[in-house]
Short mmCIF file of C-alpha atoms and ligand atoms in Angstrom, two decimals:
data_model
loop_
_atom_site.label_atom_id
_atom_site.label_comp_id
_atom_site.label_asym_id
_atom_site.label_seq_id
_atom_site.Cartn_x
_atom_site.Cartn_y
_atom_site.Cartn_z
CA MET A 1 -33.10 41.67 -12.17
CA SER A 2 -36.62 41.05 -11.20
CA SER A 3 -37.18 37.82 -8.50
CA ASP A 4 -39.45 36.38 -11.27
CA GLY A 5 -36.51 36.51 -13.65
CA ARG A 6 -34.21 35.09 -11.47
CA MET A 7 -36.81 32.33 -10.63
CA ALA A 8 -37.54 31.51 -14.22
CA GLY A 9 -33.77 31.67 -14.96
CA ALA A 10 -33.09 29.02 -12.14
CA ALA A 11 -35.93 26.98 -13.40
CA ALA A 12 -34.47 27.21 -17.04
CA ALA A 13 -31.17 26.38 -15.58
CA ALA A 14 -32.49 23.31 -13.86
CA ALA A 15 -34.26 22.13 -16.85
CA ALA A 16 -30.83 22.71 -19.15
CA LEU A 17 -28.56 20.90 -16.62
CA GLY A 18 -31.05 17.84 -15.69
CA SER A 19 -31.95 16.78 -19.28
CA GLY A 20 -27.85 17.06 -20.24
CA TRP A 21 -27.16 15.11 -17.30
CA LEU A 22 -30.07 12.49 -18.04
CA VAL A 23 -28.51 12.18 -21.73
CA ALA A 24 -24.75 11.69 -20.46
CA THR A 25 -25.89 9.21 -17.87
CA VAL A 26 -27.59 7.33 -20.82
CA LEU A 27 -24.68 7.84 -23.04
CA GLU A 28 -21.88 7.32 -20.36
CA VAL A 29 -20.13 10.65 -21.27
CA PRO A 30 -19.21 13.49 -18.89
CA THR A 31 -22.05 15.66 -18.16
CA PRO A 32 -21.57 19.41 -19.42
CA VAL A 33 -20.73 20.46 -15.90
CA GLY A 34 -18.50 17.68 -15.47
CA ALA A 35 -16.82 18.36 -18.50
CA VAL A 36 -16.18 22.10 -17.78
CA GLY A 37 -14.96 21.22 -14.14
CA THR A 38 -12.46 18.87 -15.41
CA ALA A 39 -11.36 21.33 -18.12
CA VAL A 40 -11.06 23.91 -15.35
CA ILE A 41 -8.79 21.60 -12.94
CA ASP A 42 -6.93 20.70 -15.89
CA SER A 43 -6.04 24.24 -16.77
CA ALA A 44 -6.05 25.86 -13.19
CA PRO A 45 -2.66 27.78 -12.73
CA PHE A 46 -0.44 26.17 -10.28
CA GLY A 47 -1.33 28.69 -7.31
CA ILE A 48 -4.85 28.14 -7.71
CA ARG A 49 -4.62 24.31 -7.61
CA GLU A 50 -2.20 24.41 -4.86
CA TRP A 51 -4.73 26.64 -2.78
CA ALA A 52 -7.69 24.36 -3.77
CA ILE A 53 -6.00 21.46 -2.31
CA ARG A 54 -4.73 23.44 0.98
CA THR A 55 -7.88 24.81 1.87
CA LEU A 56 -10.45 22.56 0.49
CA GLY A 57 -8.90 19.41 0.44
CA THR A 58 -11.04 16.66 -0.85
CA TYR A 59 -14.15 19.21 -1.04
CA ASP A 60 -12.27 20.64 -3.73
CA LYS A 61 -14.35 18.93 -6.52
CA PRO A 62 -17.99 19.48 -4.77
CA ALA A 63 -16.92 22.99 -4.60
CA LEU A 64 -15.83 23.26 -8.14
CA THR A 65 -19.05 21.61 -9.37
CA ILE A 66 -21.38 23.85 -7.27
CA GLY A 67 -19.37 26.99 -8.36
CA ILE A 68 -20.09 26.31 -11.97
CA VAL A 69 -23.56 25.51 -11.38
CA VAL A 70 -24.07 28.88 -9.53
CA ILE A 71 -22.26 30.85 -12.39
CA LEU A 72 -24.71 29.20 -14.88
CA VAL A 73 -28.26 30.04 -12.72
CA LEU A 74 -26.88 33.46 -12.43
CA VAL A 75 -26.50 33.56 -16.22
CA ALA A 76 -29.70 32.23 -16.67
CA GLY A 77 -31.45 34.75 -14.35
CA TRP A 78 -29.73 37.38 -16.87
CA ALA A 79 -30.72 35.45 -20.01
CA GLN A 80 -34.49 35.41 -18.87
CA SER A 81 -34.76 39.09 -18.05
CA SER A 82 -33.06 39.83 -21.44
CA MET A 83 -35.09 37.21 -23.53
CA ALA A 84 -38.11 39.39 -24.41
CA SER A 85 -35.83 42.59 -25.23
CA HIS A 86 -32.70 40.90 -27.04
CA PRO A 87 -33.06 37.23 -27.79
CA GLY A 88 -30.77 37.20 -30.27
CA MET A 89 -28.29 37.85 -27.72
CA VAL A 90 -29.44 35.28 -25.41
CA ALA A 91 -29.45 32.87 -28.30
CA VAL A 92 -25.76 33.72 -28.64
CA ALA A 93 -24.65 33.24 -25.02
CA VAL A 94 -26.89 29.84 -24.61
CA ALA A 95 -24.81 28.79 -27.76
CA GLY A 96 -21.77 29.96 -26.18
CA LEU A 97 -22.37 28.10 -23.11
CA SER A 98 -23.60 24.90 -24.71
CA SER A 99 -20.17 24.72 -26.99
CA VAL A 100 -17.98 25.35 -23.80
CA GLY A 101 -19.60 22.09 -22.32
CA ALA A 102 -19.36 20.38 -25.88
CA TRP A 103 -15.81 21.63 -26.61
CA ALA A 104 -14.70 20.31 -22.98
CA ALA A 105 -16.57 16.83 -23.46
CA TRP A 106 -15.49 16.38 -27.09
CA ALA A 107 -11.84 16.60 -26.09
CA SER A 108 -12.32 13.60 -24.07
CA ASP A 109 -15.32 11.36 -25.22
CA GLY A 110 -15.72 12.75 -29.03
CA TRP A 111 -18.93 13.48 -30.78
CA ALA A 112 -20.69 11.44 -28.22
CA GLY A 113 -19.53 13.92 -25.37
CA VAL A 114 -20.93 16.60 -27.46
CA VAL A 115 -24.63 15.32 -27.34
CA PRO A 116 -25.57 16.03 -23.69
CA SER A 117 -24.20 19.82 -24.13
CA VAL A 118 -26.30 20.46 -27.27
CA VAL A 119 -29.32 19.08 -25.61
CA ALA A 120 -28.94 21.01 -22.42
CA GLY A 121 -28.52 24.18 -24.65
CA LEU A 122 -31.67 23.26 -26.81
CA VAL A 123 -33.68 22.85 -23.37
CA GLY A 124 -32.35 25.68 -21.85
CA PHE A 125 -32.97 28.21 -24.75
CA ALA A 126 -36.83 26.43 -25.32
CA SER A 127 -37.53 27.14 -21.46
CA LEU A 128 -36.33 30.64 -21.56
CA TRP A 129 -38.20 31.21 -25.05
CA SER A 130 -41.30 29.66 -23.51
CA LEU A 131 -41.21 31.60 -20.18
CA SER A 132 -40.75 34.99 -22.04
CA ARG A 133 -43.84 34.76 -24.21
CA THR A 134 -47.52 34.92 -23.62
CA GLU A 135 -50.16 32.10 -24.60
CA LEU A 136 -51.83 34.73 -26.98
CA PRO A 137 -49.74 36.07 -29.79
CA PRO A 138 -48.71 33.50 -32.51
CA SER A 139 -45.52 35.16 -33.40
CA PRO A 140 -44.89 38.07 -30.76
CA THR A 141 -42.40 40.98 -31.22
CA PRO A 142 -40.23 40.98 -27.84
CA GLU A 143 -41.88 44.42 -26.95
CA MET A 144 -45.60 42.54 -27.12
CA ALA A 145 -44.34 39.48 -25.35
CA ALA A 146 -42.75 41.66 -22.30
CA VAL A 147 -46.10 43.65 -22.14
CA ALA A 148 -48.42 40.92 -22.46
CA LEU A 149 -46.91 38.60 -20.09
CA ASP A 150 -49.30 37.18 -17.98
CA ARG A 151 -48.38 36.29 -14.49
CA ARG A 152 -50.46 33.22 -14.29
CA VAL A 153 -49.43 31.42 -17.44
CA PHE A 154 -45.57 32.38 -16.52
CA LEU A 155 -45.99 30.91 -13.03
CA ARG A 156 -47.58 27.71 -14.62
CA ARG A 157 -44.79 27.65 -17.30
CA ALA A 158 -42.02 28.06 -14.64
CA ALA A 159 -43.26 25.41 -12.59
CA THR A 160 -43.17 23.19 -15.26
CA VAL A 161 -39.68 24.17 -16.69
CA GLY A 162 -38.64 23.61 -13.10
CA ALA A 163 -40.38 20.22 -13.03
CA VAL A 164 -38.47 19.23 -16.18
CA GLY A 165 -35.25 19.64 -14.42
CA VAL A 166 -36.09 18.15 -11.27
CA GLY A 167 -37.61 15.30 -13.26
CA THR A 168 -34.90 14.60 -15.51
CA GLY A 169 -32.24 15.25 -12.93
CA GLY A 170 -34.01 12.79 -10.69
CA VAL A 171 -33.91 10.37 -13.19
CA ALA A 172 -30.40 10.75 -14.12
CA LEU A 173 -29.45 10.45 -10.28
CA VAL A 174 -31.56 7.19 -9.66
CA VAL A 175 -29.77 5.79 -13.16
CA ASP A 176 -26.34 6.60 -12.19
CA GLN A 177 -26.65 5.22 -8.81
CA ALA A 178 -27.78 1.81 -10.37
CA LYS A 179 -24.98 1.78 -12.69
CA GLY A 180 -22.69 2.72 -9.83
CA SER A 181 -23.78 -0.07 -7.48
CA ARG A 182 -23.88 -2.68 -10.34
CA PHE A 183 -20.32 -1.44 -10.96
CA ASP A 184 -19.49 -1.70 -7.06
CA THR A 185 -21.13 -5.59 -7.15
CA ALA A 186 -19.06 -6.34 -10.54
CA ILE A 187 -15.93 -5.33 -8.77
CA ALA A 188 -17.01 -7.32 -5.48
CA GLU A 189 -17.17 -10.52 -7.72
CA VAL A 190 -13.62 -10.12 -9.46
CA SER A 191 -11.77 -13.07 -8.13
CA LEU A 192 -8.00 -12.17 -7.60
CA PRO A 193 -5.58 -14.88 -7.34
CA ARG A 194 -3.56 -15.91 -4.20
CA PRO A 195 -0.27 -14.59 -3.68
CA ALA A 196 2.60 -17.16 -3.38
CA GLY A 197 4.23 -17.43 0.03
CA PRO A 198 2.74 -17.28 3.63
CA PRO A 199 0.13 -14.83 4.41
CA LEU A 200 1.40 -11.39 4.82
CA LEU A 201 0.87 -9.98 8.59
CA ALA A 202 0.57 -6.91 9.75
CA PRO A 203 3.08 -6.38 12.62
CA ALA A 204 1.79 -5.78 16.20
CA GLY A 205 1.04 -1.78 16.47
CA VAL A 206 0.29 0.52 18.87
CA ASP A 207 -3.34 0.06 20.41
CA ALA A 208 -5.81 1.80 17.64
CA GLY A 209 -8.28 2.52 20.43
CA ARG A 210 -6.39 5.66 21.84
CA GLY A 211 -7.06 7.59 18.53
CA VAL A 212 -3.89 6.56 17.25
CA GLU A 213 -3.99 6.31 13.30
CA PRO A 214 -4.23 2.32 12.55
CA TRP A 215 -1.31 0.66 11.09
CA LEU A 216 -3.31 -0.70 8.15
CA THR A 217 -5.60 2.13 6.62
CA PRO A 218 -8.85 0.81 5.69
CA ALA A 219 -9.58 1.39 2.05
CA ASP A 220 -12.85 3.55 3.03
CA ARG A 221 -10.65 5.95 5.09
CA PHE A 222 -7.71 5.84 2.59
CA TYR A 223 -7.06 9.42 1.25
CA ARG A 224 -8.20 10.04 -2.27
CA ILE A 225 -6.06 12.74 -4.62
CA ASP A 226 -6.99 12.64 -8.10
CA THR A 227 -8.00 14.83 -10.76
CA ALA A 228 -11.49 13.00 -11.78
CA LEU A 229 -14.66 15.06 -11.46
CA THR A 230 -16.01 11.41 -11.78
CA VAL A 231 -14.24 8.29 -11.01
CA PRO A 232 -13.70 5.98 -14.06
CA ARG A 233 -15.89 3.04 -14.25
CA VAL A 234 -13.46 0.85 -16.21
CA ASP A 235 -15.15 -2.20 -18.17
CA LEU A 236 -12.86 -5.14 -16.93
CA ALA A 237 -13.70 -7.38 -20.03
CA GLY A 238 -12.72 -4.55 -22.38
CA TRP A 239 -9.83 -3.59 -20.19
CA ARG A 240 -6.18 -3.55 -21.89
CA LEU A 241 -2.88 -2.74 -20.48
CA SER A 242 -0.56 -1.62 -23.27
CA VAL A 243 3.03 -1.80 -22.80
CA GLY A 244 5.12 0.24 -25.33
CA GLY A 245 7.58 2.73 -26.23
CA MET A 246 11.27 2.26 -26.40
CA VAL A 247 10.90 -1.51 -26.02
CA GLU A 248 11.78 -4.54 -28.00
CA ARG A 249 8.29 -6.10 -27.91
CA PRO A 250 5.41 -3.69 -27.50
CA THR A 251 2.73 -6.14 -25.68
CA GLU A 252 -0.96 -5.95 -24.97
CA PHE A 253 -2.10 -7.20 -21.72
CA THR A 254 -5.77 -8.38 -20.68
CA PHE A 255 -6.35 -8.60 -17.07
CA ASP A 256 -6.18 -12.60 -16.66
CA GLU A 257 -2.84 -12.35 -19.19
CA LEU A 258 -1.35 -9.77 -16.50
CA LEU A 259 -2.63 -12.05 -13.40
CA ALA A 260 -0.78 -14.84 -15.13
CA LEU A 261 2.42 -13.21 -14.66
CA GLY A 262 2.19 -14.16 -10.73
CA VAL A 263 1.11 -11.89 -7.90
CA VAL A 264 2.75 -11.01 -4.40
CA GLU A 265 1.32 -9.01 -1.78
CA ARG A 266 3.13 -6.11 -0.03
CA HIS A 267 2.71 -3.39 2.60
CA VAL A 268 3.45 -0.33 1.19
CA THR A 269 2.86 3.48 2.54
CA LEU A 270 1.58 5.88 -0.36
CA CYS A 271 1.51 9.69 0.54
CA CYS A 272 0.76 12.97 -1.61
CA VAL A 273 3.33 15.56 -2.46
CA SER A 274 0.57 17.98 -1.42
CA ASN A 275 0.40 16.78 2.25
CA GLU A 276 1.45 19.80 4.74
CA VAL A 277 3.43 18.66 7.42
CA GLY A 278 1.03 16.83 9.95
CA GLY A 279 -1.41 16.35 7.22
CA PRO A 280 -3.97 13.62 6.44
CA TYR A 281 -2.51 12.65 2.77
CA VAL A 282 -0.75 9.45 3.86
CA GLY A 283 -2.22 5.86 4.04
CA ASN A 284 -0.90 2.42 4.57
CA ALA A 285 -2.12 -0.58 2.69
CA ARG A 286 -1.49 -4.00 1.70
CA TRP A 287 -1.51 -4.11 -2.19
CA LEU A 288 -1.81 -7.04 -3.90
CA GLY A 289 -0.06 -7.05 -7.55
CA VAL A 290 2.20 -8.08 -10.70
CA PRO A 291 5.79 -7.15 -9.80
CA LEU A 292 6.29 -4.30 -12.68
CA SER A 293 9.84 -5.60 -13.20
CA ARG A 294 7.99 -9.01 -14.79
CA VAL A 295 6.34 -7.14 -17.27
CA LEU A 296 9.46 -4.87 -18.04
CA ASP A 297 11.59 -8.23 -18.68
CA LEU A 298 8.69 -9.59 -20.99
CA VAL A 299 8.79 -6.46 -23.25
CA GLY A 300 12.87 -5.69 -23.01
CA VAL A 301 13.39 -2.27 -22.20
CA ASP A 302 15.76 -0.14 -24.13
CA GLU A 303 18.65 1.03 -21.94
CA ARG A 304 18.12 4.57 -23.14
CA ALA A 305 14.71 4.65 -21.82
CA ASP A 306 15.38 6.51 -18.65
CA GLN A 307 11.52 7.52 -17.97
CA LEU A 308 8.65 5.04 -17.34
CA ALA A 309 5.56 6.91 -18.22
CA SER A 310 2.28 5.91 -17.62
CA GLU A 311 -1.49 7.08 -18.71
CA SER A 312 -4.65 6.51 -16.82
CA GLU A 313 -8.18 5.67 -18.56
CA ASP A 314 -8.95 9.44 -17.71
CA GLY A 315 -5.87 10.68 -19.50
CA TRP A 316 -4.06 11.58 -16.38
CA THR A 317 -0.20 10.79 -16.86
CA CYS A 318 2.91 10.61 -14.84
CA GLY A 319 6.64 9.18 -15.03
CA PHE A 320 9.47 8.38 -12.79
CA PRO A 321 13.00 6.87 -13.55
CA THR A 322 13.08 3.45 -15.23
CA ALA A 323 15.95 2.56 -13.00
CA ILE A 324 13.51 2.76 -9.99
CA ALA A 325 11.36 0.20 -11.71
CA ARG A 326 14.58 -2.57 -11.97
CA ASP A 327 16.34 -1.54 -8.66
CA GLY A 328 14.89 -4.46 -6.63
CA ARG A 329 12.02 -2.59 -4.94
CA ASP A 330 8.57 -4.08 -5.10
CA ALA A 331 7.16 -1.74 -7.58
CA LEU A 332 3.55 -3.26 -8.39
CA LEU A 333 0.96 -3.20 -10.87
CA ALA A 334 -1.69 -3.28 -7.98
CA VAL A 335 -5.05 -5.31 -8.43
CA GLY A 336 -5.85 -5.79 -4.78
CA MET A 337 -6.10 -3.43 -1.37
CA ASN A 338 -6.18 -5.18 1.74
CA GLY A 339 -7.49 -8.15 0.62
CA GLU A 340 -10.11 -6.95 -1.81
CA PRO A 341 -10.13 -6.02 -5.53
CA LEU A 342 -8.92 -2.18 -5.76
CA PRO A 343 -12.18 0.19 -5.07
CA ALA A 344 -13.26 2.41 -8.13
CA ASP A 345 -11.98 5.36 -5.93
CA HIS A 346 -8.20 3.84 -5.69
CA GLY A 347 -8.01 2.79 -9.29
CA PHE A 348 -9.98 -0.28 -10.14
CA PRO A 349 -8.70 -2.51 -11.71
CA VAL A 350 -5.25 -1.83 -12.19
CA ARG A 351 -2.92 0.90 -10.55
CA LEU A 352 1.05 1.42 -10.04
CA VAL A 353 2.20 1.54 -6.50
CA VAL A 354 6.05 2.40 -6.22
CA PRO A 355 7.36 2.29 -2.87
CA GLY A 356 9.27 5.46 -1.98
CA LEU A 357 7.79 8.03 -4.64
CA TYR A 358 5.27 10.42 -4.32
CA GLY A 359 1.84 9.56 -5.95
CA TYR A 360 1.88 12.38 -8.57
CA VAL A 361 5.03 10.90 -10.42
CA SER A 362 4.10 6.90 -9.86
CA ALA A 363 0.69 5.94 -8.56
CA THR A 364 -1.21 6.13 -11.67
CA LYS A 365 -4.65 4.59 -10.98
CA TRP A 366 -6.99 3.49 -13.96
CA LEU A 367 -3.90 2.36 -15.65
CA ARG A 368 -4.06 1.89 -19.23
CA THR A 369 -0.90 2.53 -20.90
CA ILE A 370 2.94 2.28 -19.72
CA THR A 371 5.28 3.96 -22.13
CA LEU A 372 9.16 3.49 -21.69
CA THR A 373 10.47 6.93 -22.95
CA THR A 374 12.91 9.86 -21.63
CA PHE A 375 12.69 12.44 -19.20
CA ALA A 376 13.74 14.92 -22.33
CA ASP A 377 10.83 13.59 -24.46
CA PHE A 378 8.23 13.35 -21.74
CA GLU A 379 6.57 15.51 -18.80
CA GLY A 380 3.89 14.17 -16.78
CA TYR A 381 0.61 15.89 -15.57
CA TRP A 382 1.77 17.87 -13.04
CA ILE A 383 5.36 18.65 -14.32
CA PRO A 384 4.41 21.67 -16.62
CA ARG A 385 2.20 22.71 -13.46
CA GLY A 386 5.08 23.48 -11.49
CA TRP A 387 5.73 20.21 -9.65
CA ALA A 388 9.27 18.77 -9.79
CA ALA A 389 10.23 15.96 -12.30
CA GLU A 390 11.76 13.60 -9.73
CA ALA A 391 10.00 13.27 -6.52
CA PRO A 392 11.20 10.88 -3.86
CA VAL A 393 9.57 10.61 -0.80
CA LYS A 394 10.78 13.09 2.10
CA THR A 395 11.21 11.45 5.81
CA GLN A 396 8.07 12.86 7.79
CA SER A 397 6.73 11.91 11.11
CA ARG A 398 3.35 13.14 12.84
CA ILE A 399 1.68 13.40 16.18
CA ASP A 400 -2.15 11.89 15.78
CA VAL A 401 -2.57 11.93 19.89
CA PRO A 402 -2.94 14.21 21.51
CA ALA A 403 -4.68 16.31 18.94
CA ALA A 404 -3.64 19.97 18.22
CA GLY A 405 -5.27 22.19 20.53
CA ALA A 406 -6.64 18.94 22.88
CA GLY A 407 -7.15 19.67 26.37
CA VAL A 408 -5.61 16.86 28.88
CA GLU A 409 -5.30 15.99 32.08
CA ARG A 410 -2.15 16.54 34.01
CA GLY A 411 0.04 13.40 34.87
CA GLN A 412 0.95 10.13 32.53
CA ILE A 413 -0.33 10.59 29.25
CA VAL A 414 0.80 8.87 25.50
CA ILE A 415 1.82 10.89 22.61
CA ALA A 416 1.80 8.79 19.47
CA GLY A 417 1.68 9.00 15.76
CA VAL A 418 3.45 7.60 12.58
CA ALA A 419 6.43 8.22 10.71
CA TRP A 420 7.54 7.33 7.26
CA ALA A 421 10.51 7.26 4.72
CA GLN A 422 9.52 4.89 2.48
CA HIS A 423 12.10 2.51 0.91
CA ARG A 424 14.71 3.89 3.62
CA GLY A 425 12.67 2.79 6.51
CA ILE A 426 12.61 4.47 9.89
CA GLU A 427 15.25 3.71 12.53
CA GLY A 428 14.18 6.14 15.09
CA VAL A 429 11.48 8.63 16.32
CA GLU A 430 12.42 11.44 18.78
CA VAL A 431 9.85 13.65 20.76
CA ARG A 432 10.67 17.13 22.36
CA ILE A 433 8.73 18.95 24.94
CA ASP A 434 8.62 22.75 24.59
CA ASP A 435 12.60 23.50 24.00
CA GLY A 436 13.82 20.48 25.94
CA PRO A 437 16.28 17.45 24.46
CA TRP A 438 14.79 15.22 22.03
CA GLN A 439 14.10 12.07 23.66
CA PRO A 440 13.59 8.68 22.01
CA ALA A 441 10.00 7.26 21.44
CA ASN A 442 9.17 3.79 21.29
CA LEU A 443 8.77 1.90 18.07
CA ALA A 444 6.07 -0.26 17.06
CA THR A 445 7.11 -3.56 15.28
CA ASP A 446 8.46 -2.81 11.99
CA GLY A 447 6.38 -3.59 9.02
CA GLY A 448 9.10 -3.23 6.37
CA VAL A 449 11.02 -0.35 4.85
CA ASP A 450 8.43 0.82 2.38
CA ALA A 451 5.64 0.95 5.24
CA TRP A 452 5.28 3.71 7.57
CA ARG A 453 6.01 3.21 11.71
CA GLN A 454 3.79 3.63 14.48
CA TRP A 455 5.43 5.23 17.69
CA TRP A 456 4.58 6.14 20.98
CA PHE A 457 6.05 8.41 23.83
CA SER A 458 5.01 8.22 28.07
CA TRP A 459 5.06 11.88 29.20
CA ASP A 460 4.27 13.03 32.72
CA ALA A 461 2.56 16.05 31.56
CA PRO A 462 2.76 19.21 33.73
CA GLU A 463 0.16 21.87 33.90
CA GLY A 464 0.26 24.59 31.36
CA SER A 465 0.43 25.11 27.66
CA HIS A 466 3.05 22.97 25.94
CA GLU A 467 4.43 22.48 22.51
CA LEU A 468 5.08 18.93 21.36
CA SER A 469 7.70 18.23 18.55
CA VAL A 470 8.28 15.00 16.62
CA ARG A 471 11.22 14.07 14.13
CA ALA A 472 12.09 10.60 12.30
CA THR A 473 15.61 9.24 11.49
CA ASP A 474 15.46 6.96 8.39
CA GLY A 475 17.19 3.80 7.53
CA ALA A 476 19.88 5.42 6.34
CA GLY A 477 20.65 7.39 9.74
CA ASP A 478 19.55 10.85 8.53
CA VAL A 479 17.76 12.74 10.80
CA GLN A 480 14.34 14.54 9.34
CA THR A 481 15.37 18.06 8.72
CA ALA A 482 13.78 20.97 10.70
CA GLN A 483 13.80 23.29 8.12
CA ARG A 484 10.23 24.20 7.01
CA THR A 485 9.30 23.90 3.18
CA PRO A 486 5.96 24.24 1.67
CA PRO A 487 4.73 20.94 -0.34
CA ALA A 488 5.56 22.57 -3.73
CA PRO A 489 7.72 21.68 -5.81
CA ASP A 490 8.70 18.58 -3.97
CA GLY A 491 7.24 17.71 -0.83
CA ALA A 492 6.78 19.61 2.42
CA THR A 493 9.72 19.35 5.04
CA GLY A 494 9.88 20.51 8.72
CA HIS A 495 8.80 19.16 12.01
CA HIS A 496 5.08 18.49 13.17
CA ARG A 497 4.43 20.21 16.25
CA VAL A 498 1.24 20.77 18.30
CA THR A 499 0.25 22.62 21.29
CA VAL A 500 -1.81 21.21 24.02
CA ASP A 501 -3.31 22.53 27.33
CA VAL A 502 -2.80 20.37 30.11
CA ARG A 503 -4.97 21.11 33.05
N1 MTE B 1 -5.56 8.34 -13.02
C1 MTE B 1 -4.72 9.14 -12.01
N2 MTE B 1 -4.19 8.54 -11.06
C2 MTE B 1 -3.44 9.23 -10.09
C3 MTE B 1 -3.93 10.56 -9.82
C4 MTE B 1 -4.86 11.29 -10.80
O1 MTE B 1 -4.90 12.57 -10.54
N3 MTE B 1 -5.27 10.51 -11.80
N4 MTE B 1 -3.19 11.04 -8.79
C5 MTE B 1 -1.96 10.61 -8.29
C6 MTE B 1 -1.76 11.04 -6.94
S1 MTE B 1 -1.08 12.87 -7.06
C7 MTE B 1 -1.78 10.53 -5.54
S2 MTE B 1 -1.03 11.39 -4.39
C8 MTE B 1 -2.35 9.27 -5.70
C9 MTE B 1 -3.34 8.93 -4.27
O2 MTE B 1 -3.86 7.57 -4.57
P1 MTE B 1 -5.23 7.23 -3.61
O3 MTE B 1 -6.17 8.57 -4.16
O4 MTE B 1 -5.31 5.76 -4.06
O5 MTE B 1 -4.75 7.46 -2.46
O6 MTE B 1 -2.66 8.85 -6.74
C10 MTE B 1 -1.95 9.17 -7.73
N5 MTE B 1 -2.73 8.36 -9.11
MO1 MO B 2 -0.60 13.46 -5.01
#
């Protein structure tokens, strides 16, 4: 493949992607690349998906998008060099790619979703075509076009085609950002009711200045895990929550109708089943929301419905035992996070928060539907992909300071971190230096059984390389197991260990 061919292919790909993106932004449907990315995420085999979260973490989505674009540019390079000799084959290839995008977006957005891919395909093919022929013959045979290609004409056209890509892409970016910031302003203007009772205060914690995780995680630092390549922007006026399935009175709620049921505020720690021992996918927030039990009382739940399933705006689903929603714990339809309306990333306008369960079975963001069903009849998104149907949070503890591999001065130092066992609470934390005995750590004030607990331990560090370990005991008196298991299928176990170098 010549470098001209590659350059022209890249220009044609840019024109196609830019115009597809622009049309998608105007129509408010997924971009062709986004739609294909979502389809890839949804169909990725268990092992690959697990690997992506483990190695790429929150960068898994940008990596996927870049991967798709690189493949398109490579294909476009091939298409450009084959255009003169095999235009029919190129037409079929472009139509094929365009159909993949159209099909992927059609699944979520119907016919409107098809338009960006069709436009991208047409612009892409027109670009390749115009770059492969000369100015002169009115209807060149492929052979003539290849021979007569004038380099200046070619370069001028390549620049024009590239400019179409950059221009449409640039406009799309500006339009999309304007829409995004208008949306964030609209969120900020949502006024939420005050919870009943005295204000909820955070317990006195360990001084966060030492590099310890703050007790309350700010929303912009809260981990984000979901399958959404683009975050849904839900229009509050059109939003409805429908509650149905095995209930006596299927009911639809507007946002105001939901809030009218009354709100409470609770500290709840949320964590992801994909979190490795010592990992970052856990956070603690002050959630404002309507107790799920109030909604369930209103609709009247059929006793045979052993699963409470839910679905999001973007078609993601999950489910957990109905009994858990009714056992008195503070399962919430959350509308606020740390005193503000839910940010778009964390589920605006309404999400579920269920203390004691991993997010993948319970914490639906951009909530739309609650369906009372059975475990026999329904499986949430992750269940056929290899994760356990029931997933109570496992007791975990983490050392945040000193950081793994850190060099520290000998003498008195503080070892500190967090421990969590949602809905059982943390009764104790112990620290072990190398192969020494387990020694009790100090616990910060208890913030309730549903929240994590900070801990610290004063250590007179002797010179050398040392391994620090931590383990927690939950409110039922059960000591965190030392047995190492991976996150799949229902949450990692084992002790967090860090090695430090004392000088
Ligand atoms: N709509 C939707 N909700 C979702 C998910 C998702 O992929 N889509 N992921 C779940 C998972 S696996 C977790 S761990 C939590 C994470 O919530 P956060 O991103 O607010 O931290 O959201 C849950 N809710
Ligand atoms: Mo998760």
